[in-house]
Amino acid sequence: MCDPTTMIKTKNTRRRRRLRVRKLRYKWQRNVHAIEESDSNELGHNGPSESNSDPLVLSENESISALDCGVYSEMSIIGRRKEMEDEVRVELGLTAINDEKYNFFAVYDGHGGAQVAQVCRERLHQIVAEEIVGWGEMDEAEWGKLMEKCFERMDDEVNRGAAAMKTVGSAVVAAVIGNEEVVVANCGDCRAVLGRDGIALPLSDDHKPGRTDELKRIESAGGRVINWNGYRVLGVLATSRSIGDEYLKPFVISKPEVTVTKRTDNDEFLILGSDGLWDVVSNEIACNIVRRCFGGKLKRLSLKVENDSHVAEAAAVLAELAVARGSKDNISVIVVDLRKPKRSSP
């Protein structure tokens, strides 16, 4: 039998969570309305509307990760889910090519469990660092080959793991950022969006089973895409590419799509996020919010961060907005400041 004391504690914990999310919703209704006034063509027309149910937003220990080194911040919250399956990883100075240092940022969105996302968090950046050794200056094709090999190795390691992981997987979006370029490798339905000169520029394309080219690939391999609460591979998985998910191969593949974007003086920031963010917030609104945070015009309402830097505010505000707009998933976001220091005049 359950301990009555434990049951009471659980009920009290849930009650506190409901009160926190109601308070957050109430506060954000006013802020969202103000943003809608200036961005009426975008906000309010993306994803599902806010639900009246009581979501599970934060675990008892808050389930928040906010690390900031002045140029980036990360935020992860459990959202409405009972389990946290998202992971994030940041490695500054991961590697160097011809004396140019590269930083690594990644969001891992697990499904069926957190095991694969956790393994990816511990290993993918190490694999990238191992594979990049010996490479000289690389063009887009070479970056593509490199990242494809890294994801293939990561997938092989996962599939050689415990039997319990055969039905577990993770979407991945990873960015390797140097002084001259931003390399993004995407496998699944996480997303990378670049803020540049007032414009939202997507650097990845979600791998959804209903995407025309993905649907054709799956059917050519002998699989089926079934519309069961959204398009799903064999009626099961809502993403068409991932690390893991061995039981759905060869229909679900681990090959990433890779983009290489040359940096410019007009670059502002990069947003990496799980679909818990992007299902309810458009690229344009997300970028507008980050710009407002950078300009000191918008601040978080409830989530705790380790400092008050503009990147920490931006990551927290995006997570709060996703909750307020009814996101049904874990929410993870990384915001990277790409603005170059202004040179002082002589």
JSON list of C-alpha atoms in Angstrom, two decimals, residues 10-163:
[
{"chain": "A", "resi": 10, "resn": "THR", "atom": "CA", "xyz": [2.38, 14.27, -3.86]},
{"chain": "A", "resi": 11, "resn": "LYS", "atom": "CA", "xyz": [-1.02, 15.99, -3.85]},
{"chain": "A", "resi": 12, "resn": "ASN", "atom": "CA", "xyz": [0.47, 19.09, -2.24]},
{"chain": "A", "resi": 13, "resn": "THR", "atom": "CA", "xyz": [3.28, 19.14, -4.80]},
{"chain": "A", "resi": 14, "resn": "ARG", "atom": "CA", "xyz": [0.79, 18.95, -7.67]},
{"chain": "A", "resi": 15, "resn": "ARG", "atom": "CA", "xyz": [-1.30, 21.70, -6.10]},
{"chain": "A", "resi": 16, "resn": "ARG", "atom": "CA", "xyz": [1.74, 23.97, -5.87]},
{"chain": "A", "resi": 17, "resn": "ARG", "atom": "CA", "xyz": [2.55, 23.28, -9.53]},
{"chain": "A", "resi": 18, "resn": "ARG", "atom": "CA", "xyz": [-0.98, 24.17, -10.60]},
{"chain": "A", "resi": 19, "resn": "LEU", "atom": "CA", "xyz": [-0.87, 27.40, -8.66]},
{"chain": "A", "resi": 20, "resn": "ARG", "atom": "CA", "xyz": [2.49, 28.32, -10.20]},
{"chain": "A", "resi": 21, "resn": "VAL", "atom": "CA", "xyz": [1.36, 27.70, -13.75]},
{"chain": "A", "resi": 22, "resn": "ARG", "atom": "CA", "xyz": [-1.90, 29.60, -13.24]},
{"chain": "A", "resi": 23, "resn": "LYS", "atom": "CA", "xyz": [0.06, 32.54, -11.94]},
{"chain": "A", "resi": 24, "resn": "LEU", "atom": "CA", "xyz": [2.44, 32.30, -14.89]},
{"chain": "A", "resi": 25, "resn": "ARG", "atom": "CA", "xyz": [-0.43, 32.12, -17.37]},
{"chain": "A", "resi": 26, "resn": "TYR", "atom": "CA", "xyz": [-2.17, 35.12, -15.85]},
{"chain": "A", "resi": 27, "resn": "LYS", "atom": "CA", "xyz": [0.97, 37.24, -15.99]},
{"chain": "A", "resi": 28, "resn": "TRP", "atom": "CA", "xyz": [1.83, 36.19, -19.54]},
{"chain": "A", "resi": 29, "resn": "GLN", "atom": "CA", "xyz": [-1.68, 36.91, -20.83]},
{"chain": "A", "resi": 30, "resn": "ARG", "atom": "CA", "xyz": [-0.94, 40.59, -20.36]},
{"chain": "A", "resi": 31, "resn": "ASN", "atom": "CA", "xyz": [2.55, 40.44, -21.85]},
{"chain": "A", "resi": 32, "resn": "VAL", "atom": "CA", "xyz": [1.43, 38.30, -24.79]},
{"chain": "A", "resi": 33, "resn": "HIS", "atom": "CA", "xyz": [-1.38, 40.75, -25.51]},
{"chain": "A", "resi": 34, "resn": "ALA", "atom": "CA", "xyz": [1.14, 43.60, -25.63]},
{"chain": "A", "resi": 35, "resn": "ILE", "atom": "CA", "xyz": [3.34, 41.64, -28.05]},
{"chain": "A", "resi": 36, "resn": "GLU", "atom": "CA", "xyz": [0.31, 40.74, -30.16]},
{"chain": "A", "resi": 37, "resn": "GLU", "atom": "CA", "xyz": [-0.46, 44.41, -30.61]},
{"chain": "A", "resi": 38, "resn": "SER", "atom": "CA", "xyz": [2.87, 44.93, -32.38]},
{"chain": "A", "resi": 39, "resn": "ASP", "atom": "CA", "xyz": [3.17, 41.48, -34.01]},
{"chain": "A", "resi": 40, "resn": "SER", "atom": "CA", "xyz": [-0.48, 40.69, -34.77]},
{"chain": "A", "resi": 41, "resn": "ASN", "atom": "CA", "xyz": [0.38, 38.94, -38.01]},
{"chain": "A", "resi": 42, "resn": "GLU", "atom": "CA", "xyz": [2.42, 36.32, -36.17]},
{"chain": "A", "resi": 43, "resn": "LEU", "atom": "CA", "xyz": [1.65, 35.73, -32.51]},
{"chain": "A", "resi": 44, "resn": "GLY", "atom": "CA", "xyz": [-1.60, 33.94, -31.85]},
{"chain": "A", "resi": 45, "resn": "HIS", "atom": "CA", "xyz": [-1.63, 32.15, -35.20]},
{"chain": "A", "resi": 46, "resn": "ASN", "atom": "CA", "xyz": [0.98, 29.47, -34.58]},
{"chain": "A", "resi": 47, "resn": "GLY", "atom": "CA", "xyz": [0.24, 26.12, -32.97]},
{"chain": "A", "resi": 48, "resn": "PRO", "atom": "CA", "xyz": [-2.50, 25.18, -30.53]},
{"chain": "A", "resi": 49, "resn": "SER", "atom": "CA", "xyz": [-4.15, 27.69, -28.26]},
{"chain": "A", "resi": 50, "resn": "GLU", "atom": "CA", "xyz": [-3.77, 27.66, -24.51]},
{"chain": "A", "resi": 51, "resn": "SER", "atom": "CA", "xyz": [-5.53, 24.77, -22.81]},
{"chain": "A", "resi": 52, "resn": "ASN", "atom": "CA", "xyz": [-7.68, 25.01, -19.70]},
{"chain": "A", "resi": 53, "resn": "SER", "atom": "CA", "xyz": [-6.09, 21.92, -18.18]},
{"chain": "A", "resi": 54, "resn": "ASP", "atom": "CA", "xyz": [-3.50, 22.10, -15.42]},
{"chain": "A", "resi": 55, "resn": "PRO", "atom": "CA", "xyz": [-0.13, 21.20, -16.94]},
{"chain": "A", "resi": 56, "resn": "LEU", "atom": "CA", "xyz": [2.81, 19.85, -15.03]},
{"chain": "A", "resi": 57, "resn": "VAL", "atom": "CA", "xyz": [5.34, 22.60, -15.56]},
{"chain": "A", "resi": 58, "resn": "LEU", "atom": "CA", "xyz": [8.12, 22.24, -13.04]},
{"chain": "A", "resi": 59, "resn": "SER", "atom": "CA", "xyz": [9.26, 19.25, -11.04]},
{"chain": "A", "resi": 60, "resn": "GLU", "atom": "CA", "xyz": [9.65, 19.61, -7.31]},
{"chain": "A", "resi": 61, "resn": "ASN", "atom": "CA", "xyz": [13.29, 20.66, -7.61]},
{"chain": "A", "resi": 62, "resn": "GLU", "atom": "CA", "xyz": [12.27, 23.11, -10.38]},
{"chain": "A", "resi": 63, "resn": "SER", "atom": "CA", "xyz": [13.94, 21.06, -13.18]},
{"chain": "A", "resi": 64, "resn": "ILE", "atom": "CA", "xyz": [15.64, 24.20, -14.47]},
{"chain": "A", "resi": 65, "resn": "SER", "atom": "CA", "xyz": [19.08, 24.44, -16.01]},
{"chain": "A", "resi": 66, "resn": "ALA", "atom": "CA", "xyz": [20.33, 27.94, -16.69]},
{"chain": "A", "resi": 67, "resn": "LEU", "atom": "CA", "xyz": [24.05, 28.20, -17.35]},
{"chain": "A", "resi": 68, "resn": "ASP", "atom": "CA", "xyz": [25.46, 31.41, -18.70]},
{"chain": "A", "resi": 69, "resn": "CYS", "atom": "CA", "xyz": [28.96, 32.48, -19.70]},
{"chain": "A", "resi": 70, "resn": "GLY", "atom": "CA", "xyz": [27.94, 35.87, -21.03]},
{"chain": "A", "resi": 71, "resn": "VAL", "atom": "CA", "xyz": [27.48, 34.68, -24.64]},
{"chain": "A", "resi": 72, "resn": "TYR", "atom": "CA", "xyz": [24.85, 31.98, -24.26]},
{"chain": "A", "resi": 73, "resn": "SER", "atom": "CA", "xyz": [22.17, 30.67, -21.93]},
{"chain": "A", "resi": 74, "resn": "GLU", "atom": "CA", "xyz": [20.23, 27.41, -21.77]},
{"chain": "A", "resi": 75, "resn": "MET", "atom": "CA", "xyz": [16.87, 26.64, -20.21]},
{"chain": "A", "resi": 76, "resn": "SER", "atom": "CA", "xyz": [15.05, 23.33, -19.81]},
{"chain": "A", "resi": 77, "resn": "ILE", "atom": "CA", "xyz": [11.68, 22.76, -18.12]},
{"chain": "A", "resi": 78, "resn": "ILE", "atom": "CA", "xyz": [9.60, 19.62, -17.85]},
{"chain": "A", "resi": 79, "resn": "GLY", "atom": "CA", "xyz": [6.39, 21.21, -19.15]},
{"chain": "A", "resi": 80, "resn": "ARG", "atom": "CA", "xyz": [3.20, 19.15, -19.12]},
{"chain": "A", "resi": 81, "resn": "ARG", "atom": "CA", "xyz": [5.03, 15.83, -19.28]},
{"chain": "A", "resi": 82, "resn": "LYS", "atom": "CA", "xyz": [5.47, 13.57, -16.28]},
{"chain": "A", "resi": 83, "resn": "GLU", "atom": "CA", "xyz": [9.05, 12.78, -17.25]},
{"chain": "A", "resi": 84, "resn": "MET", "atom": "CA", "xyz": [11.89, 14.99, -18.45]},
{"chain": "A", "resi": 85, "resn": "GLU", "atom": "CA", "xyz": [13.26, 13.55, -21.71]},
{"chain": "A", "resi": 86, "resn": "ASP", "atom": "CA", "xyz": [15.11, 16.61, -23.06]},
{"chain": "A", "resi": 87, "resn": "GLU", "atom": "CA", "xyz": [18.83, 17.20, -22.63]},
{"chain": "A", "resi": 88, "resn": "VAL", "atom": "CA", "xyz": [21.10, 20.08, -23.62]},
{"chain": "A", "resi": 89, "resn": "ARG", "atom": "CA", "xyz": [24.87, 20.32, -24.00]},
{"chain": "A", "resi": 90, "resn": "VAL", "atom": "CA", "xyz": [27.27, 23.23, -24.40]},
{"chain": "A", "resi": 91, "resn": "GLU", "atom": "CA", "xyz": [31.02, 22.83, -24.89]},
{"chain": "A", "resi": 92, "resn": "LEU", "atom": "CA", "xyz": [32.95, 26.07, -25.34]},
{"chain": "A", "resi": 93, "resn": "GLY", "atom": "CA", "xyz": [36.28, 25.66, -27.10]},
{"chain": "A", "resi": 94, "resn": "LEU", "atom": "CA", "xyz": [35.37, 22.12, -28.16]},
{"chain": "A", "resi": 95, "resn": "THR", "atom": "CA", "xyz": [37.98, 22.00, -30.91]},
{"chain": "A", "resi": 96, "resn": "ALA", "atom": "CA", "xyz": [40.07, 24.10, -33.28]},
{"chain": "A", "resi": 97, "resn": "ILE", "atom": "CA", "xyz": [40.72, 24.05, -37.02]},
{"chain": "A", "resi": 98, "resn": "ASN", "atom": "CA", "xyz": [43.73, 26.03, -38.25]},
{"chain": "A", "resi": 99, "resn": "ASP", "atom": "CA", "xyz": [43.85, 27.81, -34.89]},
{"chain": "A", "resi": 100, "resn": "GLU", "atom": "CA", "xyz": [40.17, 28.82, -35.14]},
{"chain": "A", "resi": 101, "resn": "LYS", "atom": "CA", "xyz": [38.21, 27.73, -32.08]},
{"chain": "A", "resi": 102, "resn": "TYR", "atom": "CA", "xyz": [34.76, 26.20, -32.37]},
{"chain": "A", "resi": 103, "resn": "ASN", "atom": "CA", "xyz": [32.01, 26.05, -29.74]},
{"chain": "A", "resi": 104, "resn": "PHE", "atom": "CA", "xyz": [29.41, 23.27, -29.59]},
{"chain": "A", "resi": 105, "resn": "PHE", "atom": "CA", "xyz": [25.73, 23.66, -28.69]},
{"chain": "A", "resi": 106, "resn": "ALA", "atom": "CA", "xyz": [23.07, 20.95, -28.86]},
{"chain": "A", "resi": 107, "resn": "VAL", "atom": "CA", "xyz": [19.48, 20.20, -27.87]},
{"chain": "A", "resi": 108, "resn": "TYR", "atom": "CA", "xyz": [18.40, 16.56, -27.55]},
{"chain": "A", "resi": 109, "resn": "ASP", "atom": "CA", "xyz": [14.68, 15.79, -27.50]},
{"chain": "A", "resi": 110, "resn": "GLY", "atom": "CA", "xyz": [14.15, 12.23, -26.33]},
{"chain": "A", "resi": 111, "resn": "HIS", "atom": "CA", "xyz": [11.06, 10.09, -26.90]},
{"chain": "A", "resi": 112, "resn": "GLY", "atom": "CA", "xyz": [10.07, 6.75, -25.42]},
{"chain": "A", "resi": 113, "resn": "GLY", "atom": "CA", "xyz": [12.38, 7.56, -22.52]},
{"chain": "A", "resi": 114, "resn": "ALA", "atom": "CA", "xyz": [15.35, 9.78, -21.73]},
{"chain": "A", "resi": 115, "resn": "GLN", "atom": "CA", "xyz": [18.12, 7.18, -22.19]},
{"chain": "A", "resi": 116, "resn": "VAL", "atom": "CA", "xyz": [19.13, 8.00, -25.76]},
{"chain": "A", "resi": 117, "resn": "ALA", "atom": "CA", "xyz": [19.07, 11.75, -25.18]},
{"chain": "A", "resi": 118, "resn": "GLN", "atom": "CA", "xyz": [21.27, 11.24, -22.11]},
{"chain": "A", "resi": 119, "resn": "VAL", "atom": "CA", "xyz": [23.79, 9.13, -24.03]},
{"chain": "A", "resi": 120, "resn": "CYS", "atom": "CA", "xyz": [23.88, 11.72, -26.82]},
{"chain": "A", "resi": 121, "resn": "ARG", "atom": "CA", "xyz": [24.46, 14.47, -24.29]},
{"chain": "A", "resi": 122, "resn": "GLU", "atom": "CA", "xyz": [27.52, 12.64, -22.98]},
{"chain": "A", "resi": 123, "resn": "ARG", "atom": "CA", "xyz": [28.96, 11.48, -26.29]},
{"chain": "A", "resi": 124, "resn": "LEU", "atom": "CA", "xyz": [28.07, 13.44, -29.44]},
{"chain": "A", "resi": 125, "resn": "HIS", "atom": "CA", "xyz": [30.35, 16.41, -28.76]},
{"chain": "A", "resi": 126, "resn": "GLN", "atom": "CA", "xyz": [33.20, 14.00, -27.99]},
{"chain": "A", "resi": 127, "resn": "ILE", "atom": "CA", "xyz": [32.63, 12.21, -31.29]},
{"chain": "A", "resi": 128, "resn": "VAL", "atom": "CA", "xyz": [32.66, 15.53, -33.15]},
{"chain": "A", "resi": 129, "resn": "ALA", "atom": "CA", "xyz": [35.94, 16.49, -31.46]},
{"chain": "A", "resi": 130, "resn": "GLU", "atom": "CA", "xyz": [37.44, 13.10, -32.36]},
{"chain": "A", "resi": 131, "resn": "GLU", "atom": "CA", "xyz": [36.33, 13.19, -36.00]},
{"chain": "A", "resi": 132, "resn": "ILE", "atom": "CA", "xyz": [37.40, 16.76, -36.64]},
{"chain": "A", "resi": 133, "resn": "VAL", "atom": "CA", "xyz": [41.05, 16.07, -35.78]},
{"chain": "A", "resi": 134, "resn": "GLY", "atom": "CA", "xyz": [43.23, 16.31, -38.85]},
{"chain": "A", "resi": 135, "resn": "TRP", "atom": "CA", "xyz": [40.74, 18.24, -40.95]},
{"chain": "A", "resi": 136, "resn": "GLY", "atom": "CA", "xyz": [41.87, 21.48, -42.53]},
{"chain": "A", "resi": 137, "resn": "GLU", "atom": "CA", "xyz": [39.65, 24.27, -43.75]},
{"chain": "A", "resi": 138, "resn": "MET", "atom": "CA", "xyz": [36.28, 22.74, -44.73]},
{"chain": "A", "resi": 139, "resn": "ASP", "atom": "CA", "xyz": [33.59, 23.69, -47.20]},
{"chain": "A", "resi": 140, "resn": "GLU", "atom": "CA", "xyz": [29.88, 22.87, -46.84]},
{"chain": "A", "resi": 141, "resn": "ALA", "atom": "CA", "xyz": [30.20, 19.44, -48.47]},
{"chain": "A", "resi": 142, "resn": "GLU", "atom": "CA", "xyz": [33.03, 18.43, -46.14]},
{"chain": "A", "resi": 143, "resn": "TRP", "atom": "CA", "xyz": [31.16, 19.66, -43.08]},
{"chain": "A", "resi": 144, "resn": "GLY", "atom": "CA", "xyz": [28.19, 17.60, -44.26]},
{"chain": "A", "resi": 145, "resn": "LYS", "atom": "CA", "xyz": [30.28, 14.44, -44.56]},
{"chain": "A", "resi": 146, "resn": "LEU", "atom": "CA", "xyz": [31.87, 15.05, -41.16]},
{"chain": "A", "resi": 147, "resn": "MET", "atom": "CA", "xyz": [28.59, 15.56, -39.31]},
{"chain": "A", "resi": 148, "resn": "GLU", "atom": "CA", "xyz": [26.94, 12.61, -41.08]},
{"chain": "A", "resi": 149, "resn": "LYS", "atom": "CA", "xyz": [29.77, 10.38, -39.88]},
{"chain": "A", "resi": 150, "resn": "CYS", "atom": "CA", "xyz": [29.43, 11.72, -36.33]},
{"chain": "A", "resi": 151, "resn": "PHE", "atom": "CA", "xyz": [25.70, 11.02, -36.24]},
{"chain": "A", "resi": 152, "resn": "GLU", "atom": "CA", "xyz": [26.24, 7.57, -37.73]},
{"chain": "A", "resi": 153, "resn": "ARG", "atom": "CA", "xyz": [28.75, 6.75, -34.99]},
{"chain": "A", "resi": 154, "resn": "MET", "atom": "CA", "xyz": [26.39, 8.08, -32.34]},
{"chain": "A", "resi": 155, "resn": "ASP", "atom": "CA", "xyz": [23.53, 5.99, -33.72]},
{"chain": "A", "resi": 156, "resn": "ASP", "atom": "CA", "xyz": [25.71, 2.86, -33.81]},
{"chain": "A", "resi": 157, "resn": "GLU", "atom": "CA", "xyz": [26.74, 3.35, -30.18]},
{"chain": "A", "resi": 158, "resn": "VAL", "atom": "CA", "xyz": [23.12, 3.73, -29.11]},
{"chain": "A", "resi": 159, "resn": "ASN", "atom": "CA", "xyz": [21.96, 0.69, -31.08]},
{"chain": "A", "resi": 160, "resn": "ARG", "atom": "CA", "xyz": [24.70, -1.45, -29.51]},
{"chain": "A", "resi": 161, "resn": "GLY", "atom": "CA", "xyz": [23.39, -0.49, -26.09]},
{"chain": "A", "resi": 162, "resn": "ALA", "atom": "CA", "xyz": [20.92, -2.21, -23.78]},
{"chain": "A", "resi": 163, "resn": "ALA", "atom": "CA", "xyz": [17.86, -3.94, -25.20]}
]
